[in-house]
Amino acid sequence: MNYFTEAIAWILDPANAEGSGGVWARSAEHLWYTLLAVLLASVIAIPLGYLVGHTGRGRGLVVASTGAARALPTLGVVTLVGLILGIGLVAPLVALVLLAVPSVLAGAYAGIEAIDPRTIDAARAMGMSDWQLLTRVEIPLGLPLLLGGVRSATLQVVATATLAAYVGAGGLGRFLFLGLKTQDYPQMLASALLVVLIALILEALFEIAERVTARRLHVV
Amino acid sequence: MGWVLANLELIGSRTVSHLLLAVPAIVLSFVLALPLGWFAATHQWSRATLLTAAGLLYAIPSLPLFVVLPTILGFGVRDAANVIVALTLYGLALMVRSAADALASVGAPVRLSSTALGYSAAGRFWQVELPLAGPVLLAGLRVVAVSTISLVTVSSLLGVDNLGLLFVDGFQRGILAEVLTGIIATVVLALVIDALLVLLGRALMPWTRAARR
């Protein structure tokens, strides 16, 4: 347990907090990688998920891709892309986007899939076009499940973004690998605690967002 | 291909070490998740608490967990036991939810009628509820197995012997074929274990095959 107090002391030590390699800067980097990866994954996966959910075609593809992605070791992807494209941010970003896409895709697709068919029929009977059906019925009703998908993607990415430092990028993983090299336990632990802290904060934000959307949907 | 042929022995031994870490973790998380899931399914008040705890457990990043656990448990960072405990925790986080859902999916009429037929609580669990929950349990176990096998590779960053060392070594020495081999071997291993679980499910639950469309 002594390591814990040392790790917390390490985090609170002003010498470690400031500067481009400090706790604040690395935390910001970590958050930035996470948001960028989830954003890129959403840009790819949400339209695709809506397309599959709306048309009902390509369902097997979604299920198969989420299954295969689970088996794909992220560390392998990070090192593979790192070797091909060189060290830096691109390699971990590619791996993190790959990691995030299946969850977001499943969320977007399942959100539409889970809507009561009678609701869709009623919307069509009211004369809605495909576009109106998608934007006014399917997307709003699918929002809670989509948020759930983005939430689990974000959690996975925030945890895995520590690997970015392995191929020369920044983020909180820097402290972990630095500590690993020098057998500096408090520093490794400090890095882990900071990542968990960021994960918990993001979880809380998603919890609030989910409650707000749920309440909105009940009112409408 | 040349790299693979020249290093078959290495790939083989790393695959074995990989399995020695993954299989105990998969089995342990299944065995431990059953009573927890049963508790969550039968005691409504505990359900939300248990499932939230499981969700938070899954939020802990894997690499830091591999590092943090030894400071709590007193193992060495490179001990197999350390890796197995960490993987079991992740497996549990996924499996408790599946087990709770699976056991809750057995309908109340089924429970009541088996009690009426004279089953004791334990007899009812083993002979009625568990078999009926089987297919959903199997689905959960397959997810746990595949993600555990993929997750084992992260521990190689700490120097633990498994297929992930092919990534670490290949990256440091710039051997693309080695990294690629590691990825393919891990995915293939996951798919093989997954297929074995499906076969095991068919052998243990022959009735699910007849019910299939």
Short mmCIF file of C-alpha atoms in Angstrom, two decimals:
data_model
loop_
_atom_site.label_atom_id
_atom_site.label_comp_id
_atom_site.label_asym_id
_atom_site.label_seq_id
_atom_site.Cartn_x
_atom_site.Cartn_y
_atom_site.Cartn_z
CA MET A 1 0.00 0.00 0.00
CA ASN A 2 3.03 2.23 0.51
CA TYR A 3 3.40 2.50 -3.27
CA PHE A 4 -0.01 4.15 -3.43
CA THR A 5 0.93 7.00 -1.14
CA GLU A 6 4.20 7.41 -3.03
CA ALA A 7 2.31 7.45 -6.34
CA ILE A 8 -0.11 10.09 -5.09
CA ALA A 9 2.81 12.10 -3.76
CA TRP A 10 4.39 11.75 -7.21
CA ILE A 11 1.26 13.12 -8.89
CA LEU A 12 1.00 16.02 -6.45
CA ASP A 13 4.69 16.89 -6.65
CA PRO A 14 4.83 20.30 -8.39
CA ALA A 15 8.07 19.22 -10.10
CA ASN A 16 6.10 16.61 -12.07
CA ALA A 17 3.06 18.74 -12.80
CA GLU A 18 4.31 21.56 -15.02
CA GLY A 19 6.02 21.71 -18.40
CA SER A 20 5.54 19.91 -21.71
CA GLY A 21 6.23 16.51 -20.12
CA GLY A 22 4.29 17.23 -16.94
CA VAL A 23 1.19 15.61 -15.54
CA TRP A 24 -1.14 18.29 -16.91
CA ALA A 25 0.32 18.28 -20.43
CA ARG A 26 0.37 14.48 -20.64
CA SER A 27 -3.20 14.22 -19.34
CA ALA A 28 -4.32 16.73 -21.95
CA GLU A 29 -2.50 14.75 -24.66
CA HIS A 30 -4.12 11.55 -23.45
CA LEU A 31 -7.58 13.12 -23.54
CA TRP A 32 -6.86 14.63 -26.97
CA TYR A 33 -5.85 11.24 -28.46
CA THR A 34 -8.97 9.68 -27.00
CA LEU A 35 -11.33 12.33 -28.33
CA LEU A 36 -9.65 12.35 -31.75
CA ALA A 37 -9.86 8.55 -32.06
CA VAL A 38 -13.48 8.36 -30.93
CA LEU A 39 -14.40 11.27 -33.21
CA LEU A 40 -12.74 9.69 -36.25
CA ALA A 41 -14.33 6.33 -35.43
CA SER A 42 -17.74 8.02 -35.11
CA VAL A 43 -17.36 9.77 -38.47
CA ILE A 44 -16.70 6.37 -40.06
CA ALA A 45 -19.02 4.15 -38.05
CA ILE A 46 -22.17 6.19 -37.37
CA PRO A 47 -23.22 6.74 -41.03
CA LEU A 48 -22.35 3.11 -41.78
CA GLY A 49 -24.32 1.89 -38.76
CA TYR A 50 -27.32 4.03 -39.75
CA LEU A 51 -27.13 2.71 -43.30
CA VAL A 52 -27.14 -0.89 -42.08
CA GLY A 53 -29.84 -0.20 -39.49
CA HIS A 54 -32.08 1.70 -41.88
CA THR A 55 -31.82 -0.64 -44.85
CA GLY A 56 -31.41 -3.85 -42.85
CA ARG A 57 -28.67 -4.91 -45.27
CA GLY A 58 -25.18 -5.97 -44.25
CA ARG A 59 -26.20 -7.08 -40.77
CA GLY A 60 -23.94 -10.14 -40.96
CA LEU A 61 -21.01 -7.89 -41.81
CA VAL A 62 -21.50 -5.80 -38.65
CA VAL A 63 -21.71 -8.87 -36.42
CA ALA A 64 -18.68 -10.49 -38.05
CA SER A 65 -16.57 -7.32 -37.88
CA THR A 66 -17.30 -6.73 -34.20
CA GLY A 67 -16.37 -10.35 -33.46
CA ALA A 68 -13.13 -10.22 -35.44
CA ALA A 69 -12.18 -6.84 -33.96
CA ARG A 70 -12.43 -8.30 -30.47
CA ALA A 71 -9.81 -10.91 -31.35
CA LEU A 72 -7.45 -8.34 -32.90
CA PRO A 73 -4.70 -7.50 -30.40
CA THR A 74 -4.34 -3.70 -30.24
CA LEU A 75 -0.67 -3.87 -29.27
CA GLY A 76 -0.05 -5.83 -32.47
CA VAL A 77 -1.82 -3.24 -34.59
CA VAL A 78 0.05 -0.38 -32.90
CA THR A 79 3.44 -1.98 -33.52
CA LEU A 80 2.56 -3.09 -37.06
CA VAL A 81 1.37 0.36 -38.17
CA GLY A 82 4.28 1.88 -36.25
CA LEU A 83 6.74 -0.17 -38.28
CA ILE A 84 5.06 0.71 -41.57
CA LEU A 85 4.35 4.41 -41.02
CA GLY A 86 7.09 5.25 -38.54
CA ILE A 87 6.80 6.31 -34.93
CA GLY A 88 4.53 9.15 -33.90
CA LEU A 89 0.83 9.74 -33.47
CA VAL A 90 -0.47 8.12 -36.67
CA ALA A 91 0.21 4.51 -35.67
CA PRO A 92 -1.55 4.58 -32.30
CA LEU A 93 -4.35 6.65 -33.79
CA VAL A 94 -5.01 4.05 -36.49
CA ALA A 95 -5.06 1.31 -33.86
CA LEU A 96 -7.34 3.27 -31.53
CA VAL A 97 -9.78 4.09 -34.33
CA LEU A 98 -9.85 0.39 -35.28
CA LEU A 99 -10.55 -0.39 -31.64
CA ALA A 100 -13.38 2.15 -31.38
CA VAL A 101 -15.18 1.49 -34.68
CA PRO A 102 -16.91 -1.82 -33.78
CA SER A 103 -18.53 -0.49 -30.58
CA VAL A 104 -19.78 2.70 -32.25
CA LEU A 105 -20.95 0.75 -35.30
CA ALA A 106 -22.83 -1.73 -33.12
CA GLY A 107 -24.39 1.12 -31.12
CA ALA A 108 -25.55 3.04 -34.20
CA TYR A 109 -26.92 -0.08 -35.85
CA ALA A 110 -28.53 -1.58 -32.75
CA GLY A 111 -30.19 1.76 -31.90
CA ILE A 112 -32.21 1.63 -35.10
CA GLU A 113 -32.64 -2.14 -35.04
CA ALA A 114 -34.20 -2.01 -31.57
CA ILE A 115 -37.01 0.38 -32.56
CA ASP A 116 -40.47 -1.20 -32.46
CA PRO A 117 -41.38 -2.03 -36.11
CA ARG A 118 -44.86 -0.60 -35.48
CA THR A 119 -43.30 2.81 -34.83
CA ILE A 120 -41.53 2.65 -38.20
CA ASP A 121 -44.75 1.53 -39.90
CA ALA A 122 -46.69 4.37 -38.29
CA ALA A 123 -44.08 6.90 -39.46
CA ARG A 124 -44.31 5.53 -42.99
CA ALA A 125 -48.10 5.56 -42.87
CA MET A 126 -47.92 9.25 -41.96
CA GLY A 127 -46.14 9.75 -45.28
CA MET A 128 -42.57 10.25 -44.10
CA SER A 129 -39.84 9.87 -46.71
CA ASP A 130 -36.82 7.67 -46.01
CA TRP A 131 -34.79 10.72 -45.03
CA GLN A 132 -37.50 12.04 -42.71
CA LEU A 133 -37.91 8.59 -41.16
CA LEU A 134 -34.18 8.40 -40.52
CA THR A 135 -33.66 11.92 -39.16
CA ARG A 136 -36.91 12.38 -37.23
CA VAL A 137 -37.66 8.87 -35.95
CA GLU A 138 -34.78 6.44 -36.17
CA ILE A 139 -31.87 8.70 -35.14
CA PRO A 140 -33.60 10.26 -32.10
CA LEU A 141 -34.96 6.92 -30.89
CA GLY A 142 -31.63 5.20 -31.48
CA LEU A 143 -29.71 7.84 -29.52
CA PRO A 144 -29.52 6.00 -26.16
CA LEU A 145 -28.01 2.87 -27.69
CA LEU A 146 -25.67 4.93 -29.87
CA LEU A 147 -24.47 6.78 -26.76
CA GLY A 148 -23.92 3.43 -25.07
CA GLY A 149 -21.76 2.32 -28.00
CA VAL A 150 -19.74 5.55 -28.00
CA ARG A 151 -19.36 5.21 -24.22
CA SER A 152 -17.87 1.72 -24.34
CA ALA A 153 -15.66 2.75 -27.28
CA THR A 154 -14.40 5.75 -25.31
CA LEU A 155 -13.66 3.61 -22.26
CA GLN A 156 -11.68 1.12 -24.32
CA VAL A 157 -9.78 3.88 -26.11
CA VAL A 158 -8.92 5.83 -22.97
CA ALA A 159 -7.51 2.67 -21.43
CA THR A 160 -5.64 1.59 -24.54
CA ALA A 161 -4.25 5.05 -25.37
CA THR A 162 -1.49 4.27 -22.85
CA LEU A 163 0.03 2.11 -25.60
CA ALA A 164 0.55 5.21 -27.78
CA ALA A 165 3.68 6.05 -25.82
CA TYR A 166 5.18 2.70 -26.80
CA VAL A 167 5.59 3.88 -30.40
CA GLY A 168 6.87 7.33 -29.55
CA ALA A 169 3.68 9.34 -29.08
CA GLY A 170 2.79 11.13 -25.84
CA GLY A 171 -0.05 10.68 -23.40
CA LEU A 172 -0.09 9.24 -19.89
CA GLY A 173 1.55 6.06 -21.13
CA ARG A 174 4.83 8.00 -21.16
CA PHE A 175 5.06 7.83 -17.37
CA LEU A 176 4.22 4.14 -17.43
CA PHE A 177 6.96 3.20 -19.89
CA LEU A 178 9.42 5.59 -18.28
CA GLY A 179 8.72 3.98 -14.91
CA LEU A 180 8.94 0.52 -16.43
CA LYS A 181 12.42 1.19 -17.75
CA THR A 182 13.75 2.54 -14.46
CA GLN A 183 11.76 0.18 -12.18
CA ASP A 184 10.12 3.30 -10.77
CA TYR A 185 6.97 1.82 -9.23
CA PRO A 186 5.42 5.04 -7.90
CA GLN A 187 5.66 6.61 -11.35
CA MET A 188 4.06 3.59 -13.07
CA LEU A 189 1.31 3.53 -10.49
CA ALA A 190 0.81 7.30 -10.83
CA SER A 191 0.30 6.86 -14.58
CA ALA A 192 -2.24 4.07 -13.97
CA LEU A 193 -4.12 6.11 -11.39
CA LEU A 194 -4.32 9.11 -13.73
CA VAL A 195 -5.72 6.97 -16.55
CA VAL A 196 -8.33 5.46 -14.23
CA LEU A 197 -9.22 8.96 -13.02
CA ILE A 198 -9.76 10.19 -16.59
CA ALA A 199 -11.80 7.06 -17.35
CA LEU A 200 -14.00 7.68 -14.32
CA ILE A 201 -14.53 11.34 -15.24
CA LEU A 202 -15.52 10.37 -18.81
CA GLU A 203 -17.83 7.65 -17.40
CA ALA A 204 -19.55 10.24 -15.20
CA LEU A 205 -19.99 12.59 -18.17
CA PHE A 206 -21.52 9.81 -20.26
CA GLU A 207 -23.79 8.84 -17.38
CA ILE A 208 -25.10 12.41 -17.28
CA ALA A 209 -25.47 12.54 -21.07
CA GLU A 210 -27.38 9.26 -21.09
CA ARG A 211 -29.76 10.43 -18.37
CA VAL A 212 -30.38 13.70 -20.21
CA THR A 213 -31.17 11.96 -23.50
CA ALA A 214 -33.36 9.39 -21.75
CA ARG A 215 -35.34 12.18 -20.08
CA ARG A 216 -35.70 14.10 -23.35
CA LEU A 217 -37.00 11.00 -25.11
CA HIS A 218 -39.58 10.35 -22.42
CA VAL A 219 -40.88 13.90 -22.62
CA VAL A 220 -41.22 13.85 -26.42
CA MET B 1 6.66 -16.77 -44.74
CA GLY B 2 10.42 -17.24 -44.43
CA TRP B 3 10.41 -15.79 -40.94
CA VAL B 4 7.60 -18.10 -39.84
CA LEU B 5 9.33 -21.22 -41.14
CA ALA B 6 12.60 -20.26 -39.48
CA ASN B 7 10.91 -19.62 -36.14
CA LEU B 8 8.26 -22.33 -35.90
CA GLU B 9 9.63 -23.58 -32.59
CA LEU B 10 9.53 -20.10 -31.05
CA ILE B 11 5.96 -19.51 -32.26
CA GLY B 12 4.95 -22.90 -30.85
CA SER B 13 6.41 -22.28 -27.39
CA ARG B 14 4.94 -18.77 -27.23
CA THR B 15 1.52 -20.16 -28.19
CA VAL B 16 1.74 -22.68 -25.35
CA SER B 17 2.72 -19.97 -22.84
CA HIS B 18 -0.11 -17.86 -24.21
CA LEU B 19 -2.62 -20.63 -23.56
CA LEU B 20 -1.22 -21.29 -20.09
CA LEU B 21 -2.09 -17.71 -19.18
CA ALA B 22 -5.39 -17.40 -21.03
CA VAL B 23 -7.09 -20.74 -20.28
CA PRO B 24 -6.90 -20.58 -16.45
CA ALA B 25 -8.18 -17.00 -16.58
CA ILE B 26 -11.11 -17.95 -18.83
CA VAL B 27 -12.05 -20.94 -16.67
CA LEU B 28 -11.70 -18.97 -13.43
CA SER B 29 -13.80 -16.06 -14.63
CA PHE B 30 -16.55 -18.46 -15.73
CA VAL B 31 -16.54 -20.39 -12.45
CA LEU B 32 -16.47 -17.22 -10.31
CA ALA B 33 -19.09 -15.42 -12.42
CA LEU B 34 -21.70 -18.17 -11.97
CA PRO B 35 -22.40 -17.63 -8.23
CA LEU B 36 -22.15 -13.85 -8.60
CA GLY B 37 -24.50 -13.87 -11.58
CA TRP B 38 -26.87 -16.19 -9.73
CA PHE B 39 -26.89 -13.81 -6.77
CA ALA B 40 -27.59 -10.83 -9.03
CA ALA B 41 -30.36 -12.72 -10.80
CA THR B 42 -32.13 -13.89 -7.65
CA HIS B 43 -31.62 -10.85 -5.41
CA GLN B 44 -32.96 -7.89 -7.34
CA TRP B 45 -31.46 -5.29 -4.99
CA SER B 46 -27.92 -6.53 -5.63
CA ARG B 47 -28.21 -6.56 -9.41
CA ALA B 48 -27.50 -2.88 -10.12
CA THR B 49 -24.62 -2.77 -7.61
CA LEU B 50 -22.93 -5.91 -8.93
CA LEU B 51 -23.30 -4.93 -12.58
CA THR B 52 -22.04 -1.38 -11.99
CA ALA B 53 -19.03 -2.76 -10.12
CA ALA B 54 -18.35 -5.11 -13.01
CA GLY B 55 -18.60 -2.23 -15.49
CA LEU B 56 -16.14 -0.11 -13.52
CA LEU B 57 -13.74 -3.04 -13.27
CA TYR B 58 -13.72 -3.20 -17.05
CA ALA B 59 -12.87 0.52 -17.21
CA ILE B 60 -9.47 -0.06 -15.60
CA PRO B 61 -6.81 0.00 -18.33
CA SER B 62 -5.06 -3.36 -18.72
CA LEU B 63 -1.40 -2.36 -18.78
CA PRO B 64 -1.63 -0.30 -15.58
CA LEU B 65 -3.61 -3.09 -13.92
CA PHE B 66 -0.81 -5.56 -14.69
CA VAL B 67 1.51 -3.13 -12.91
CA VAL B 68 -0.77 -2.18 -10.01
CA LEU B 69 -1.90 -5.68 -9.00
CA PRO B 70 1.49 -6.89 -7.75
CA THR B 71 1.67 -3.97 -5.34
CA ILE B 72 -1.61 -5.18 -3.82
CA LEU B 73 -1.13 -8.94 -4.01
CA GLY B 74 2.60 -9.20 -3.51
CA PHE B 75 3.38 -11.11 -6.71
CA GLY B 76 6.20 -10.16 -9.05
CA VAL B 77 5.16 -8.15 -12.11
CA ARG B 78 6.25 -10.98 -14.43
CA ASP B 79 4.58 -13.79 -12.41
CA ALA B 80 2.08 -15.85 -14.36
CA ALA B 81 -0.24 -15.60 -11.33
CA ASN B 82 -0.28 -11.81 -11.65
CA VAL B 83 -1.31 -11.95 -15.30
CA ILE B 84 -3.93 -14.64 -14.64
CA VAL B 85 -5.51 -12.67 -11.79
CA ALA B 86 -5.69 -9.51 -13.91
CA LEU B 87 -7.20 -11.37 -16.86
CA THR B 88 -9.67 -13.12 -14.56
CA LEU B 89 -10.84 -9.74 -13.27
CA TYR B 90 -11.54 -8.56 -16.83
CA GLY B 91 -13.23 -11.84 -17.68
CA LEU B 92 -15.38 -11.52 -14.56
CA ALA B 93 -16.37 -7.98 -15.51
CA LEU B 94 -17.84 -9.30 -18.77
CA MET B 95 -19.08 -12.65 -17.52
CA VAL B 96 -21.04 -11.53 -14.44
CA ARG B 97 -23.44 -9.59 -16.65
CA SER B 98 -23.88 -12.55 -19.02
CA ALA B 99 -24.42 -14.97 -16.13
CA ALA B 100 -26.95 -12.67 -14.48
CA ASP B 101 -28.85 -12.20 -17.75
CA ALA B 102 -28.67 -15.91 -18.57
CA LEU B 103 -30.01 -17.06 -15.20
CA ALA B 104 -32.64 -14.31 -15.14
CA SER B 105 -33.87 -15.46 -18.56
CA VAL B 106 -35.17 -18.69 -17.02
CA GLY B 107 -38.83 -17.83 -16.60
CA ALA B 108 -40.68 -17.78 -13.27
CA PRO B 109 -43.24 -20.40 -14.48
CA VAL B 110 -40.37 -22.82 -15.15
CA ARG B 111 -38.96 -22.23 -11.67
CA LEU B 112 -42.32 -22.61 -9.98
CA SER B 113 -43.22 -25.79 -11.83
CA SER B 114 -39.86 -27.40 -11.11
CA THR B 115 -40.33 -26.58 -7.44
CA ALA B 116 -43.82 -28.09 -7.68
CA LEU B 117 -42.27 -31.22 -9.19
CA GLY B 118 -40.23 -31.55 -6.01
CA TYR B 119 -36.81 -30.14 -6.93
CA SER B 120 -34.76 -28.81 -4.05
CA ALA B 121 -33.21 -25.35 -4.53
CA ALA B 122 -29.84 -26.90 -5.40
CA GLY B 123 -31.36 -29.58 -7.63
CA ARG B 124 -33.38 -26.98 -9.45
CA PHE B 125 -30.27 -24.87 -10.06
CA TRP B 126 -28.15 -27.72 -11.46
CA GLN B 127 -30.82 -29.63 -13.37
CA VAL B 128 -33.20 -26.92 -14.56
CA GLU B 129 -31.83 -23.39 -14.40
CA LEU B 130 -28.22 -24.02 -15.42
CA PRO B 131 -29.05 -26.09 -18.54
CA LEU B 132 -31.72 -23.61 -19.62
CA ALA B 133 -29.32 -20.70 -19.13
CA GLY B 134 -26.65 -22.64 -21.04
CA PRO B 135 -26.89 -21.01 -24.48
CA VAL B 136 -26.69 -17.45 -23.11
CA LEU B 137 -23.86 -18.48 -20.77
CA LEU B 138 -22.00 -19.95 -23.73
CA ALA B 139 -22.43 -16.74 -25.73
CA GLY B 140 -20.93 -14.77 -22.82
CA LEU B 141 -18.10 -17.25 -22.37
CA ARG B 142 -17.18 -16.98 -26.05
CA VAL B 143 -16.83 -13.18 -25.75
CA VAL B 144 -14.71 -13.61 -22.61
CA ALA B 145 -12.48 -16.24 -24.25
CA VAL B 146 -11.77 -14.19 -27.38
CA SER B 147 -11.09 -10.92 -25.57
CA THR B 148 -8.93 -12.65 -22.93
CA ILE B 149 -6.73 -14.23 -25.59
CA SER B 150 -6.31 -10.85 -27.26
CA LEU B 151 -5.64 -9.11 -23.94
CA VAL B 152 -2.87 -11.52 -22.89
CA THR B 153 -0.57 -9.86 -25.44
CA VAL B 154 -0.47 -6.60 -23.45
CA SER B 155 1.38 -8.34 -20.62
CA SER B 156 4.30 -8.95 -22.99
CA LEU B 157 5.25 -5.26 -22.52
CA LEU B 158 6.29 -6.28 -19.01
CA GLY B 159 8.36 -9.13 -20.42
CA VAL B 160 5.85 -11.95 -19.80
CA ASP B 161 6.28 -14.79 -22.30
CA ASN B 162 3.35 -15.09 -24.77
CA LEU B 163 2.55 -14.33 -28.41
CA GLY B 164 2.65 -10.60 -27.65
CA LEU B 165 6.44 -10.81 -27.32
CA LEU B 166 6.47 -11.19 -31.10
CA PHE B 167 5.08 -7.62 -31.33
CA VAL B 168 7.58 -6.24 -28.83
CA ASP B 169 10.56 -8.03 -30.34
CA GLY B 170 9.47 -7.44 -33.93
CA PHE B 171 8.92 -3.75 -33.29
CA GLN B 172 12.24 -3.22 -31.55
CA ARG B 173 14.19 -5.07 -34.24
CA GLY B 174 12.11 -3.79 -37.13
CA ILE B 175 10.92 -7.22 -38.34
CA LEU B 176 7.52 -6.64 -39.93
CA ALA B 177 6.95 -10.36 -40.54
CA GLU B 178 7.34 -11.09 -36.84
CA VAL B 179 4.70 -8.54 -35.79
CA LEU B 180 2.35 -9.77 -38.50
CA THR B 181 2.88 -13.37 -37.42
CA GLY B 182 2.03 -12.39 -33.85
CA ILE B 183 -1.23 -10.75 -34.89
CA ILE B 184 -2.29 -13.66 -37.10
CA ALA B 185 -1.31 -16.25 -34.49
CA THR B 186 -3.30 -14.44 -31.78
CA VAL B 187 -6.40 -14.08 -33.95
CA VAL B 188 -6.20 -17.71 -35.12
CA LEU B 189 -5.76 -18.91 -31.54
CA ALA B 190 -8.83 -16.91 -30.48
CA LEU B 191 -10.88 -18.33 -33.35
CA VAL B 192 -9.77 -21.91 -32.58
CA ILE B 193 -10.72 -21.59 -28.89
CA ASP B 194 -14.01 -20.00 -29.93
CA ALA B 195 -14.75 -22.91 -32.27
CA LEU B 196 -13.85 -25.40 -29.53
CA LEU B 197 -16.28 -23.69 -27.17
CA VAL B 198 -19.03 -23.94 -29.78
CA LEU B 199 -18.32 -27.67 -30.16
CA LEU B 200 -18.26 -28.11 -26.39
CA GLY B 201 -21.61 -26.34 -26.19
CA ARG B 202 -23.10 -28.69 -28.77
CA ALA B 203 -21.79 -31.72 -26.91
CA LEU B 204 -23.12 -30.52 -23.54
CA MET B 205 -26.39 -29.08 -24.84
CA PRO B 206 -27.51 -31.36 -27.67
CA TRP B 207 -31.02 -29.89 -27.57
CA THR B 208 -29.83 -26.50 -28.86
CA ARG B 209 -28.81 -28.08 -32.17
CA ALA B 210 -32.29 -29.48 -32.77
CA ALA B 211 -33.84 -26.11 -31.98
CA ARG B 212 -31.66 -24.29 -34.47
CA ARG B 213 -33.37 -22.88 -37.54
#
